[in-house]
Amino acid sequence: MTLRAPSPAPAASGPRSGTASGSGRSAVPAGYLAVRARDASFLVHRRSAAVVGGLLALLLAAVVANLTLGEFTVSPAEVVKVLLGLPSPDQLVVGTLRLPRLVVGLMVGAALGVAGALIQTVARNPLASPEIIGVTHGASAVTVAGMTFGITSYAVLPYLSVAGGVLAAALVYVFAWRGNLHATRFVLIGIGFAVALRSVTQLFLTKGDHLVAQQAKVWMTGSLNGRGWEQAGPLGVALLLCLPLVLWAARAQRNVTLDDGTATALGVRLGRTRLGLVVTGVVLASVATGAAGPVDFVALLAPQIARRLTRTAQIPLLSSALLGAFIVTLGDLLARQLFSPTELPVGVLTAAVGAPYLIWLIVTSSSRPGAQA
């Protein structure tokens, strides 16, 4: 936002709350900091900036722990050597096994965090997330169907996941549309489709080959095991292509948080804006699911925790992305370490934390029927 200096005015009797004192200075709302460049200045929410700094520090610590800890402990100095491309005896452990898996986890977590934030913004409901409204179940159903019919290549399965997630979201959107998109109807129809798609997935599991069914079950729990640069590369390209949509969504979501009457009076095309936000969130969730399987509850946890930390009017996308990346990175580390040498899928850890949180959200939401995300 650009701040312009107001015209000189008579001195007030005292300083006003939330404004900068002195002539020639722009009014800065309380809790914000004006960052000025040459021809423009921007408002930065102080608490949000502090939260982003803290999350970056936590994420960096989780990244270091993920690269150093494991069945073979690697010193931080050797990790730095590998990252800088210098010769190291731990090149295989760090550069080939742990680093690409970590990169996939970071991107998957960030994508799920932003996807959950956008879907919850449109639904105006803290319970809305890709796994709740059927997006990840659609991705799972199509992917498992592909495995059942002999498609087991990790180069093809992500495209099936994206197609399934987008198709499921399109069906939910069409059935929920009644002249406009009502938040409660959108969530309830999404839950119905999620149950139906889960049944379809189970049908394919029972009809498929035993080995294929076992492979599909591992994928359905959400796992980073065996992920390498062949998954990290396409995932990174897909997220870069989605970046312009995310930047647009960060600005557009402010209008969606307004009530319908106010937004319409301001000239906002709510139908198109909501559709764009939903499409962006669905594509991000489907791409992440295609890379690592349905890592449940990350898209549910990250946005709501981010909003409670920043205390902003809308769900912050950057904080949601950082929290999603941190949850997946920490969850993958714990999945490798808790029952070593047995390795759990990261989705098991996120579900173990997310399920109680979902119950808590339902209880608190039912006690405050007028509350919205």
XYZ file of C-alpha atoms in Angstrom:
373
model
C 0.000 0.000 0.000
C 1.366 3.413 -0.919
C 1.229 6.108 1.765
C 1.000 9.746 0.726
C 1.840 12.634 2.975
C -1.251 14.665 3.957
C -1.462 18.399 3.487
C -0.338 20.518 6.480
C -3.033 20.897 9.109
C -3.286 22.865 12.358
C -1.610 21.227 15.299
C -3.905 19.084 17.383
C -4.201 19.440 21.104
C -2.539 16.094 21.683
C -1.187 13.026 19.898
C -3.782 10.757 18.317
C -3.739 7.020 18.845
C -2.532 5.057 15.849
C -1.102 8.021 13.915
C 2.376 9.397 13.468
C 2.930 12.807 15.100
C 4.536 15.713 13.316
C 3.623 17.593 10.152
C 4.314 15.982 6.801
C 4.093 12.439 8.128
C 1.575 9.857 6.980
C -0.896 8.255 9.335
C 0.256 4.734 10.282
C -2.317 2.426 11.906
C -1.471 1.027 15.291
C 0.467 -2.219 15.068
C 1.927 -1.449 11.644
C 5.302 -0.191 10.482
C 5.768 2.020 7.421
C 8.662 0.815 5.251
C 9.593 3.553 2.804
C 11.425 3.232 -0.492
C 12.131 5.921 -3.080
C 8.674 6.570 -4.501
C 6.518 4.299 -2.399
C 6.054 2.993 1.089
C 4.432 -0.131 2.461
C 2.669 -1.062 5.640
C 4.106 -4.068 7.461
C 2.190 -5.728 10.267
C 4.644 -5.808 13.161
C 3.340 -8.981 14.776
C 3.202 -10.819 11.445
C 6.800 -9.847 10.706
C 7.878 -11.136 14.119
C 5.984 -14.393 13.571
C 7.604 -14.889 10.155
C 11.051 -14.337 11.698
C 10.353 -16.861 14.453
C 9.006 -19.440 12.002
C 12.062 -19.048 9.776
C 14.311 -19.715 12.783
C 12.305 -22.819 13.746
C 12.287 -24.051 10.169
C 16.049 -23.605 9.880
C 16.558 -25.618 13.071
C 14.293 -28.386 11.733
C 16.202 -28.425 8.425
C 19.566 -28.764 10.187
C 18.244 -31.523 12.454
C 16.739 -33.338 9.455
C 20.044 -33.360 7.589
C 22.244 -34.270 10.539
C 20.172 -36.810 12.501
C 19.245 -40.302 11.404
C 20.571 -43.829 11.455
C 23.950 -42.250 10.678
C 24.629 -38.962 12.429
C 26.391 -36.394 10.251
C 28.218 -33.382 11.619
C 26.927 -29.917 10.608
C 30.317 -29.176 9.038
C 29.958 -32.088 6.629
C 26.393 -31.006 5.836
C 27.684 -27.565 4.888
C 30.309 -29.142 2.655
C 27.690 -31.166 0.816
C 25.450 -28.133 0.393
C 28.350 -26.127 -1.012
C 29.299 -28.912 -3.411
C 32.607 -29.686 -1.704
C 33.957 -33.256 -1.464
C 32.613 -35.073 1.586
C 32.450 -38.711 2.726
C 28.785 -38.108 3.635
C 27.732 -37.107 0.133
C 25.608 -40.241 -0.284
C 23.776 -39.878 3.037
C 23.194 -36.126 2.875
C 23.162 -35.228 -0.814
C 21.508 -38.310 -2.254
C 19.220 -39.607 0.509
C 18.309 -36.814 2.907
C 18.513 -33.552 0.950
C 16.043 -34.334 -1.877
C 13.630 -35.865 0.633
C 13.891 -32.697 2.731
C 13.315 -30.449 -0.293
C 10.191 -32.403 -1.260
C 8.919 -32.167 2.316
C 9.461 -28.406 2.456
C 7.619 -27.807 -0.810
C 4.791 -30.194 0.055
C 4.280 -28.571 3.451
C 4.345 -25.036 2.054
C 1.889 -25.932 -0.722
C -0.526 -27.589 1.714
C -0.310 -24.636 4.112
C -1.236 -22.119 1.401
C -3.914 -24.436 -0.038
C -5.575 -24.779 3.349
C -5.449 -21.017 3.921
C -7.169 -20.260 0.604
C -9.876 -22.904 1.005
C -10.616 -21.824 4.572
C -10.812 -18.202 3.405
C -13.414 -19.030 0.761
C -15.381 -21.381 3.027
C -15.098 -19.005 6.001
C -14.801 -22.095 8.127
C -11.764 -23.293 10.120
C -12.813 -26.897 9.482
C -12.404 -26.604 5.711
C -9.256 -28.141 4.239
C -8.390 -30.209 1.138
C -8.847 -33.519 2.961
C -12.148 -32.440 4.538
C -13.831 -31.239 1.318
C -12.694 -34.227 -0.758
C -9.760 -32.862 -2.773
C -7.163 -35.291 -1.448
C -9.697 -38.135 -1.567
C -10.295 -37.403 -5.236
C -6.557 -37.449 -5.845
C -6.277 -40.727 -3.944
C -9.152 -42.382 -5.814
C -7.764 -41.583 -9.265
C -4.194 -42.470 -8.268
C -5.167 -45.799 -6.718
C -7.293 -46.532 -9.786
C -4.230 -45.911 -11.947
C -2.153 -48.251 -9.787
C -4.848 -50.917 -10.030
C -4.720 -50.779 -13.811
C -0.920 -51.075 -13.867
C 0.277 -47.443 -13.765
C 2.968 -47.475 -11.084
C 5.485 -44.980 -12.486
C 6.210 -42.054 -10.159
C 6.577 -39.926 -13.299
C 2.882 -40.444 -14.152
C 1.161 -40.789 -10.768
C 1.478 -37.063 -9.814
C -0.495 -36.082 -12.927
C -3.228 -38.526 -11.981
C -3.348 -37.020 -8.489
C -3.700 -33.498 -9.847
C -6.462 -34.593 -12.227
C -8.334 -36.392 -9.439
C -8.083 -33.497 -7.005
C -9.234 -30.923 -9.558
C -12.119 -33.141 -10.676
C -13.302 -33.711 -7.103
C -13.145 -29.986 -6.316
C -15.043 -29.155 -9.522
C -17.845 -31.546 -8.561
C -18.049 -30.093 -5.047
C -18.123 -26.548 -6.430
C -20.855 -27.357 -8.984
C -23.088 -29.078 -6.439
C -22.533 -26.332 -3.845
C -23.340 -23.481 -6.249
C -26.868 -22.093 -5.877
C -26.530 -18.635 -7.397
C -23.635 -18.063 -5.007
C -21.197 -20.120 -2.947
C -22.557 -20.619 0.561
C -19.813 -21.545 3.018
C -21.718 -24.162 5.028
C -23.137 -25.852 1.931
C -19.658 -25.950 0.361
C -18.156 -27.743 3.386
C -21.037 -30.189 3.863
C -21.125 -31.232 0.217
C -17.344 -31.585 0.293
C -17.587 -33.916 3.288
C -20.167 -36.001 1.427
C -17.918 -36.313 -1.608
C -14.964 -37.190 0.642
C -16.878 -40.129 2.132
C -17.988 -41.332 -1.293
C -14.501 -41.054 -2.794
C -13.000 -42.897 0.172
C -15.366 -45.784 -0.595
C -14.302 -45.735 -4.251
C -10.653 -45.907 -3.179
C -11.346 -48.906 -0.947
C -13.141 -50.602 -3.830
C -10.074 -50.293 -6.049
C -7.851 -51.555 -3.228
C -9.910 -54.721 -2.845
C -10.062 -55.355 -6.599
C -6.365 -54.735 -7.307
C -3.339 -56.979 -7.059
C -2.079 -57.676 -3.536
C 1.344 -56.059 -4.111
C -0.208 -53.063 -5.833
C -2.668 -52.682 -2.965
C 0.193 -52.644 -0.460
C 2.011 -49.997 -2.498
C -1.172 -47.933 -2.717
C -1.775 -48.150 1.037
C 1.718 -46.825 1.753
C 1.163 -43.967 -0.697
C -2.214 -43.164 0.864
C -0.690 -42.590 4.292
C 1.508 -39.799 2.948
C 5.188 -40.647 2.954
C 8.471 -39.003 1.927
C 10.323 -42.306 1.955
C 12.188 -42.844 -1.302
C 11.512 -39.335 -2.603
C 14.376 -37.986 -4.682
C 15.240 -35.287 -7.174
C 12.961 -36.921 -9.763
C 10.011 -35.870 -7.568
C 11.526 -32.617 -6.300
C 12.201 -31.234 -9.796
C 8.669 -31.462 -11.255
C 7.178 -30.353 -7.941
C 9.391 -27.256 -7.888
C 8.463 -26.375 -11.471
C 4.752 -26.799 -10.706
C 4.962 -24.543 -7.644
C 6.863 -21.882 -9.608
C 4.093 -21.912 -12.206
C 1.560 -21.481 -9.401
C 3.466 -18.549 -7.848
C 1.678 -15.812 -9.869
C -1.663 -17.265 -8.763
C -0.534 -17.263 -5.134
C 0.595 -13.613 -5.358
C -2.789 -12.698 -6.825
C -4.554 -14.714 -4.132
C -2.678 -12.902 -1.353
C -4.273 -9.670 -2.530
C -7.663 -11.052 -3.557
C -8.354 -12.821 -0.265
C -8.721 -9.439 1.471
C -11.896 -8.767 -0.501
C -13.364 -12.208 0.200
C -13.106 -11.668 3.963
C -15.575 -8.757 3.671
C -19.293 -9.456 3.929
C -21.024 -10.005 0.594
C -22.903 -6.696 0.614
C -19.814 -4.600 1.291
C -17.693 -6.466 -1.239
C -20.365 -6.126 -3.944
C -20.750 -2.413 -3.219
C -16.995 -1.999 -3.698
C -17.227 -3.606 -7.123
C -15.662 -6.936 -6.190
C -16.763 -9.849 -8.369
C -17.155 -12.315 -5.541
C -18.059 -15.317 -7.696
C -14.967 -15.047 -9.874
C -12.692 -14.208 -6.954
C -13.865 -17.161 -4.891
C -13.542 -19.475 -7.864
C -9.981 -18.270 -8.479
C -9.021 -18.792 -4.839
C -10.551 -22.276 -4.778
C -8.807 -23.271 -8.022
C -5.451 -22.036 -6.706
C -5.858 -23.926 -3.432
C -7.030 -27.108 -5.144
C -4.140 -27.118 -7.628
C -1.590 -26.603 -4.839
C -3.108 -29.371 -2.711
C -3.303 -31.755 -5.677
C 0.311 -31.119 -6.712
C 1.499 -31.723 -3.141
C -0.587 -34.896 -2.892
C 0.852 -36.173 -6.155
C 4.394 -35.746 -4.848
C 4.057 -37.305 -1.381
C 0.583 -38.766 -1.099
C -2.177 -37.302 1.094
C -0.331 -35.879 4.121
C -3.413 -35.273 6.209
C -4.221 -32.336 8.481
C -1.278 -30.118 7.483
C -3.639 -27.909 5.464
C -5.996 -27.839 8.443
C -3.406 -27.083 11.131
C -1.088 -24.557 9.498
C -3.558 -21.777 8.522
C -5.386 -21.691 11.835
C -2.194 -21.714 13.903
C -0.781 -18.968 11.673
C -3.868 -16.824 12.126
C -3.818 -17.248 15.894
C -0.143 -16.311 16.013
C -0.421 -13.223 13.805
C -3.917 -12.131 14.934
C -4.702 -10.709 11.496
C -8.116 -10.246 9.867
C -7.340 -12.726 7.080
C -5.291 -15.907 7.162
C -1.657 -14.990 6.370
C -0.358 -16.980 3.403
C 3.371 -16.612 4.137
C 3.032 -17.719 7.750
C 0.782 -20.603 6.662
C 3.380 -21.731 4.124
C 6.210 -21.595 6.672
C 4.143 -23.447 9.272
C 3.165 -26.126 6.756
C 6.793 -26.633 5.780
C 7.821 -26.802 9.452
C 5.096 -29.324 10.344
C 6.027 -31.680 7.504
C 9.782 -31.333 8.114
C 9.493 -31.947 11.855
C 6.963 -34.733 11.315
C 9.265 -36.505 8.874
C 12.177 -36.239 11.308
C 10.101 -37.718 14.142
C 8.764 -40.429 11.823
C 12.342 -41.528 11.118
C 13.605 -41.275 14.693
C 10.842 -42.360 17.073
C 10.778 -46.053 16.171
C 14.148 -46.374 14.450
C 15.094 -48.469 12.516
C 11.390 -48.795 11.614
C 10.304 -45.749 9.621
C 6.765 -44.400 9.834
C 5.079 -42.400 7.049
C 4.976 -38.699 7.862
C 1.198 -38.749 7.371
C 0.841 -40.964 10.443
C 2.491 -38.305 12.621
C 0.500 -35.413 11.180
C -2.744 -37.360 11.560
C -1.911 -38.205 15.187
C -1.587 -34.476 15.923
C -4.256 -33.216 13.545
C -7.125 -35.497 14.582
C -7.305 -34.197 18.195
C -6.959 -30.650 16.872
C -9.893 -31.238 14.497
C -12.013 -32.490 17.400
C -11.073 -29.403 19.404
C -12.016 -27.138 16.479
C -15.401 -28.845 16.120
C -16.125 -28.502 19.844
C -15.117 -24.834 20.015
C -16.949 -24.006 16.770
C -20.147 -25.634 17.996
C -19.941 -23.630 21.217
C -19.686 -20.426 19.121
C -22.185 -20.937 16.289
C -21.647 -17.480 14.853
C -17.893 -17.824 14.567
C -16.312 -18.018 11.154
C -12.786 -18.563 9.937
